[in-house]
Amino acid sequence: MISKKEEKKLIAEIDKKRTEYMKSKRYGKDICELFLQNFNFKGNTLDKLDVQKEIFPLVKQVIESYPEELQHRNIDLIKSSLDRSYYASQNATLLSHYTEQLINHNDDSFLVVPTGFTTGTGAHEVSCIIKKNDEKIQVEIFDKAGVSPPERLEKANEILDNYGRNYIVSNYFYKIDNTPDGINSMAKAIASGFTDRGFKPSDIKYQPLHFLSKIAKSEHYGRNVTSSQYIQGNCLMKEVVASLKRVLSEKSSPGQLIFATDKQGRTDSLNGILTEVACFRLEKMGYGTDISNYLRDQYKMYCYLKDDRKNYPEDIKVMRKIENGKILNKHFTNSIPEFKRVASYKIEVSLNDNNKKKSLFSRFKKFIKLEGKKVRVNHLTKEEISVIRLNVNDIRKNVEKDKEKISRNFNNIKEKALTMSMFIEPNVSRGSVRNSSVKNHNVRE
């Protein structure tokens, strides 16, 4: 356990780095890259491998915009968990500190921490969902690609249905002693794969998973069966988004739609809200409407292609998704525009925990001075929430309205892609790799 003073110092260091990154020229383009990955439009080509952590404050604002989706849960605790996840994902000491403070048997008290490792054929990103259950620390590795060390005794059951779709058990659990030594060892194991340090060919393969196996009292596969039809090498973004959808869908109410994770759920709606929240943030940071229009156009194409696939049999549906994925990857690998800020701004960072008598977390706040007016990047007013909700409703309606325009745009992309002599493989910093070895379940105790 570290002191409050030490915690604030570590947070301030992370905030300082984030402030510089948010002020950089690349920030807007990087956010666009993340959303294109989330839409399955391209594989990862980012050289900054910790940018996906920007999803945490965005998801927090999604919850603030649609609190009714989580009305049966402790929303303040969930938002605190997202804040802590952001900081824990960048510092092993904070990861250990916040793990110690998890509440036993509480689905709203969690940490989602991305980590990665090299494999025999490349590199891969997974997400760790950390909770405290039965006075044990439970580390759930969430991985839709089903990648595992070759020596793992237990392999995920992989199912290939009649339509060519892969399904796999996507979660794997490690149970670790809830002791200072156990928690510190867990934090070091996960932090060994933090993306901000980069990877070299000599790195130990599957390093975080090896370390977790050494310290775990037991480990086993879970029961979460998901599609593992990876279209792009986009695990950098897809795994953390999938993990967040999972923790937000716990204790789902019967009427819950937006945060549902099953195939019949409205995951397109969640993507739409995320898109609008990102557009709002980028405009408040001084970017013009070009970047928000760009993101909205890509979301509308995502919805259009998703709707279009519904008109085909299942086997054709899969083939179209793969075919379109290759075309879009070829196009977007080299065509994301450079977006410039059109207004002057200044970012200031401060910690504020005086708003609550019992603050679950000293929340960071970013203030931006935009043309003489201070605005909060990580805070939404009631008026701003109303605008976001209206925009979310409008953008889905506009998919049908702009159907012909979207279709022409996609056909133009397709024609350009087909004129290229070969498929462009992105310089993937971390992509999705698959483990084809499949065996029956055997739980190690």
CSV table of C-alpha atoms in Angstrom, one decimal, residues 257-442:
chain,number,residue,atom,x,y,z
A,257,LEU,CA,-29.5,-2.8,-25.2
A,258,ILE,CA,-26.4,-0.6,-25.7
A,259,PHE,CA,-24.0,-2.5,-23.5
A,260,ALA,CA,-25.2,-6.0,-24.5
A,261,THR,CA,-22.4,-8.2,-25.9
A,262,ASP,CA,-24.3,-11.0,-27.7
A,263,LYS,CA,-24.7,-11.0,-31.4
A,264,GLN,CA,-28.3,-9.8,-31.1
A,265,GLY,CA,-27.2,-6.9,-28.8
A,266,ARG,CA,-26.8,-3.4,-30.0
A,267,THR,CA,-23.0,-3.2,-30.0
A,268,ASP,CA,-23.4,-0.9,-33.0
A,269,SER,CA,-25.2,1.5,-30.7
A,270,LEU,CA,-22.3,1.5,-28.3
A,271,ASN,CA,-19.9,2.2,-31.2
A,272,GLY,CA,-22.1,5.0,-32.2
A,273,ILE,CA,-22.1,6.6,-28.8
A,274,LEU,CA,-18.3,6.2,-28.5
A,275,THR,CA,-17.9,7.9,-31.9
A,276,GLU,CA,-20.0,10.9,-30.8
A,277,VAL,CA,-18.2,11.2,-27.5
A,278,ALA,CA,-14.8,11.2,-29.4
A,279,CYS,CA,-16.1,13.8,-31.9
A,280,PHE,CA,-17.2,16.0,-29.0
A,281,ARG,CA,-13.8,15.7,-27.3
A,282,LEU,CA,-11.8,16.4,-30.4
A,283,GLU,CA,-13.8,19.5,-31.2
A,284,LYS,CA,-13.4,20.7,-27.7
A,285,MET,CA,-9.6,20.2,-28.1
A,286,GLY,CA,-9.5,22.7,-31.0
A,287,TYR,CA,-10.0,20.4,-33.9
A,288,GLY,CA,-12.5,21.5,-36.5
A,289,THR,CA,-15.6,19.7,-37.8
A,290,ASP,CA,-13.5,17.9,-40.5
A,291,ILE,CA,-12.3,15.3,-38.0
A,292,SER,CA,-15.7,14.7,-36.5
A,293,ASN,CA,-17.4,14.5,-39.9
A,294,TYR,CA,-14.7,12.0,-40.9
A,295,LEU,CA,-15.3,9.8,-37.9
A,296,ARG,CA,-19.1,9.9,-38.4
A,297,ASP,CA,-18.7,9.0,-42.1
A,298,GLN,CA,-16.7,5.9,-41.1
A,299,TYR,CA,-19.2,4.9,-38.5
A,300,LYS,CA,-22.0,5.2,-41.1
A,301,MET,CA,-20.1,3.0,-43.5
A,302,TYR,CA,-19.6,0.5,-40.6
A,303,CYS,CA,-23.4,0.5,-40.1
A,304,TYR,CA,-24.1,0.3,-43.8
A,305,LEU,CA,-21.9,-2.7,-44.3
A,306,LYS,CA,-23.2,-4.4,-41.2
A,307,ASP,CA,-26.8,-3.9,-42.4
A,308,ASP,CA,-25.9,-5.0,-45.9
A,309,ARG,CA,-24.6,-8.4,-44.6
A,310,LYS,CA,-28.0,-9.1,-43.0
A,311,ASN,CA,-29.4,-9.7,-46.5
A,312,TYR,CA,-27.2,-12.7,-47.2
A,313,PRO,CA,-27.0,-16.3,-46.0
A,314,GLU,CA,-24.6,-17.0,-43.2
A,315,ASP,CA,-21.9,-18.5,-45.4
A,316,ILE,CA,-21.9,-15.5,-47.7
A,317,LYS,CA,-22.1,-13.1,-44.8
A,318,VAL,CA,-18.7,-14.4,-43.5
A,319,MET,CA,-17.1,-14.2,-46.9
A,320,ARG,CA,-18.3,-10.6,-47.5
A,321,LYS,CA,-17.0,-9.6,-44.1
A,322,ILE,CA,-13.5,-11.0,-44.8
A,323,GLU,CA,-13.5,-9.6,-48.4
A,324,ASN,CA,-14.6,-6.1,-47.3
A,325,GLY,CA,-12.1,-6.2,-44.5
A,326,LYS,CA,-9.2,-6.7,-46.9
A,327,ILE,CA,-10.5,-4.0,-49.2
A,328,LEU,CA,-10.9,-1.5,-46.4
A,329,ASN,CA,-7.5,-2.4,-44.8
A,330,LYS,CA,-5.8,-1.8,-48.1
A,331,HIS,CA,-7.5,1.6,-48.4
A,332,PHE,CA,-7.1,2.9,-44.8
A,333,THR,CA,-3.6,1.7,-44.2
A,334,ASN,CA,-2.2,4.8,-46.1
A,335,SER,CA,-5.2,7.2,-46.3
A,336,ILE,CA,-6.0,8.5,-42.9
A,337,PRO,CA,-5.8,12.3,-43.3
A,338,GLU,CA,-3.7,14.6,-41.1
A,339,PHE,CA,-6.1,16.7,-39.1
A,340,LYS,CA,-5.0,20.1,-37.8
A,341,ARG,CA,-6.3,22.1,-34.9
A,342,VAL,CA,-8.1,25.3,-36.0
A,343,ALA,CA,-8.2,27.0,-32.6
A,344,SER,CA,-5.6,27.8,-29.9
A,345,TYR,CA,-5.8,25.9,-26.7
A,346,LYS,CA,-4.0,25.2,-23.4
A,347,ILE,CA,-4.2,22.0,-21.4
A,348,GLU,CA,-3.9,22.1,-17.6
A,349,VAL,CA,-3.9,19.1,-15.3
A,350,SER,CA,-5.2,19.0,-11.8
A,351,LEU,CA,-6.4,16.5,-9.2
A,352,ASN,CA,-9.6,17.1,-7.4
A,353,ASP,CA,-11.2,14.9,-4.8
A,354,ASN,CA,-13.1,17.6,-2.8
A,355,ASN,CA,-16.4,17.1,-4.6
A,356,LYS,CA,-17.3,14.0,-2.5
A,357,LYS,CA,-17.0,13.3,1.2
A,358,LYS,CA,-15.9,9.7,0.4
A,359,SER,CA,-14.2,10.0,-2.9
A,360,LEU,CA,-13.5,6.5,-4.4
A,361,PHE,CA,-10.7,8.1,-6.5
A,362,SER,CA,-9.0,11.4,-6.9
A,363,ARG,CA,-10.3,12.1,-10.3
A,364,PHE,CA,-8.1,13.7,-12.9
A,365,LYS,CA,-9.5,16.6,-14.8
A,366,LYS,CA,-8.2,18.2,-18.0
A,367,PHE,CA,-9.0,21.8,-18.6
A,368,ILE,CA,-8.5,23.3,-22.1
A,369,LYS,CA,-8.5,27.0,-22.8
A,370,LEU,CA,-10.1,27.3,-26.2
A,371,GLU,CA,-10.1,30.8,-27.7
A,372,GLY,CA,-10.2,32.4,-24.3
A,373,LYS,CA,-12.7,30.0,-22.8
A,374,LYS,CA,-11.9,27.2,-20.4
A,375,VAL,CA,-13.7,23.9,-21.2
A,376,ARG,CA,-13.3,20.5,-19.5
A,377,VAL,CA,-12.3,17.7,-21.8
A,378,ASN,CA,-13.2,14.9,-19.4
A,379,HIS,CA,-16.4,16.5,-18.1
A,380,LEU,CA,-19.7,16.7,-19.9
A,381,THR,CA,-22.4,19.3,-19.0
A,382,LYS,CA,-26.1,18.4,-19.2
A,383,GLU,CA,-26.4,20.4,-22.4
A,384,GLU,CA,-23.5,18.5,-24.0
A,385,ILE,CA,-25.0,15.2,-23.0
A,386,SER,CA,-28.2,16.2,-24.6
A,387,VAL,CA,-26.4,17.1,-27.8
A,388,ILE,CA,-24.5,13.7,-27.9
A,389,ARG,CA,-27.8,11.8,-27.4
A,390,LEU,CA,-29.4,13.7,-30.2
A,391,ASN,CA,-26.4,13.2,-32.5
A,392,VAL,CA,-26.4,9.4,-31.7
A,393,ASN,CA,-30.1,9.2,-32.8
A,394,ASP,CA,-29.5,11.3,-35.9
A,395,ILE,CA,-26.4,9.4,-37.1
A,396,ARG,CA,-28.2,6.0,-37.3
A,397,LYS,CA,-31.2,7.6,-39.1
A,398,ASN,CA,-28.7,9.2,-41.6
A,399,VAL,CA,-27.4,5.8,-42.6
A,400,GLU,CA,-30.6,5.0,-44.4
A,401,LYS,CA,-30.9,8.6,-45.7
A,402,ASP,CA,-27.3,8.6,-47.0
A,403,LYS,CA,-27.3,5.0,-48.2
A,404,GLU,CA,-26.6,5.8,-51.9
A,405,LYS,CA,-23.8,8.2,-51.0
A,406,ILE,CA,-22.2,5.6,-48.6
A,407,SER,CA,-22.6,2.9,-51.3
A,408,ARG,CA,-20.8,5.1,-53.9
A,409,ASN,CA,-18.0,5.9,-51.4
A,410,PHE,CA,-17.5,2.2,-50.6
A,411,ASN,CA,-17.5,1.2,-54.3
A,412,ASN,CA,-14.9,3.9,-55.0
A,413,ILE,CA,-12.7,2.5,-52.2
A,414,LYS,CA,-13.2,-1.0,-53.7
A,415,GLU,CA,-12.2,0.1,-57.2
A,416,LYS,CA,-9.1,1.8,-56.0
A,417,ALA,CA,-8.1,-1.2,-53.9
A,418,LEU,CA,-8.6,-3.6,-56.8
A,419,THR,CA,-6.2,-1.5,-59.0
A,420,MET,CA,-3.4,-2.1,-56.5
A,421,SER,CA,-1.2,-5.0,-57.6
A,422,MET,CA,-1.1,-6.7,-54.2
A,423,PHE,CA,-2.7,-6.7,-50.8
A,424,ILE,CA,-0.9,-4.3,-48.4
A,425,GLU,CA,0.0,-6.0,-45.2
A,426,PRO,CA,0.2,-3.3,-42.5
A,427,ASN,CA,3.4,-2.9,-40.5
A,428,VAL,CA,1.6,-4.3,-37.5
A,429,SER,CA,3.1,-3.4,-34.2
A,430,ARG,CA,0.7,-5.8,-32.5
A,431,GLY,CA,-1.7,-7.9,-34.5
A,432,SER,CA,-3.9,-10.8,-33.9
A,433,VAL,CA,-2.3,-14.2,-34.0
A,434,ARG,CA,-4.1,-17.5,-33.7
A,435,ASN,CA,-3.3,-20.7,-31.9
A,436,SER,CA,-4.5,-23.7,-33.9
A,437,SER,CA,-3.7,-26.3,-31.2
A,438,VAL,CA,-7.0,-27.5,-29.6
A,439,LYS,CA,-7.4,-30.0,-26.8
A,440,ASN,CA,-10.0,-30.8,-24.2
A,441,HIS,CA,-10.3,-28.9,-21.0
A,442,ASN,CA,-8.2,-29.9,-18.0
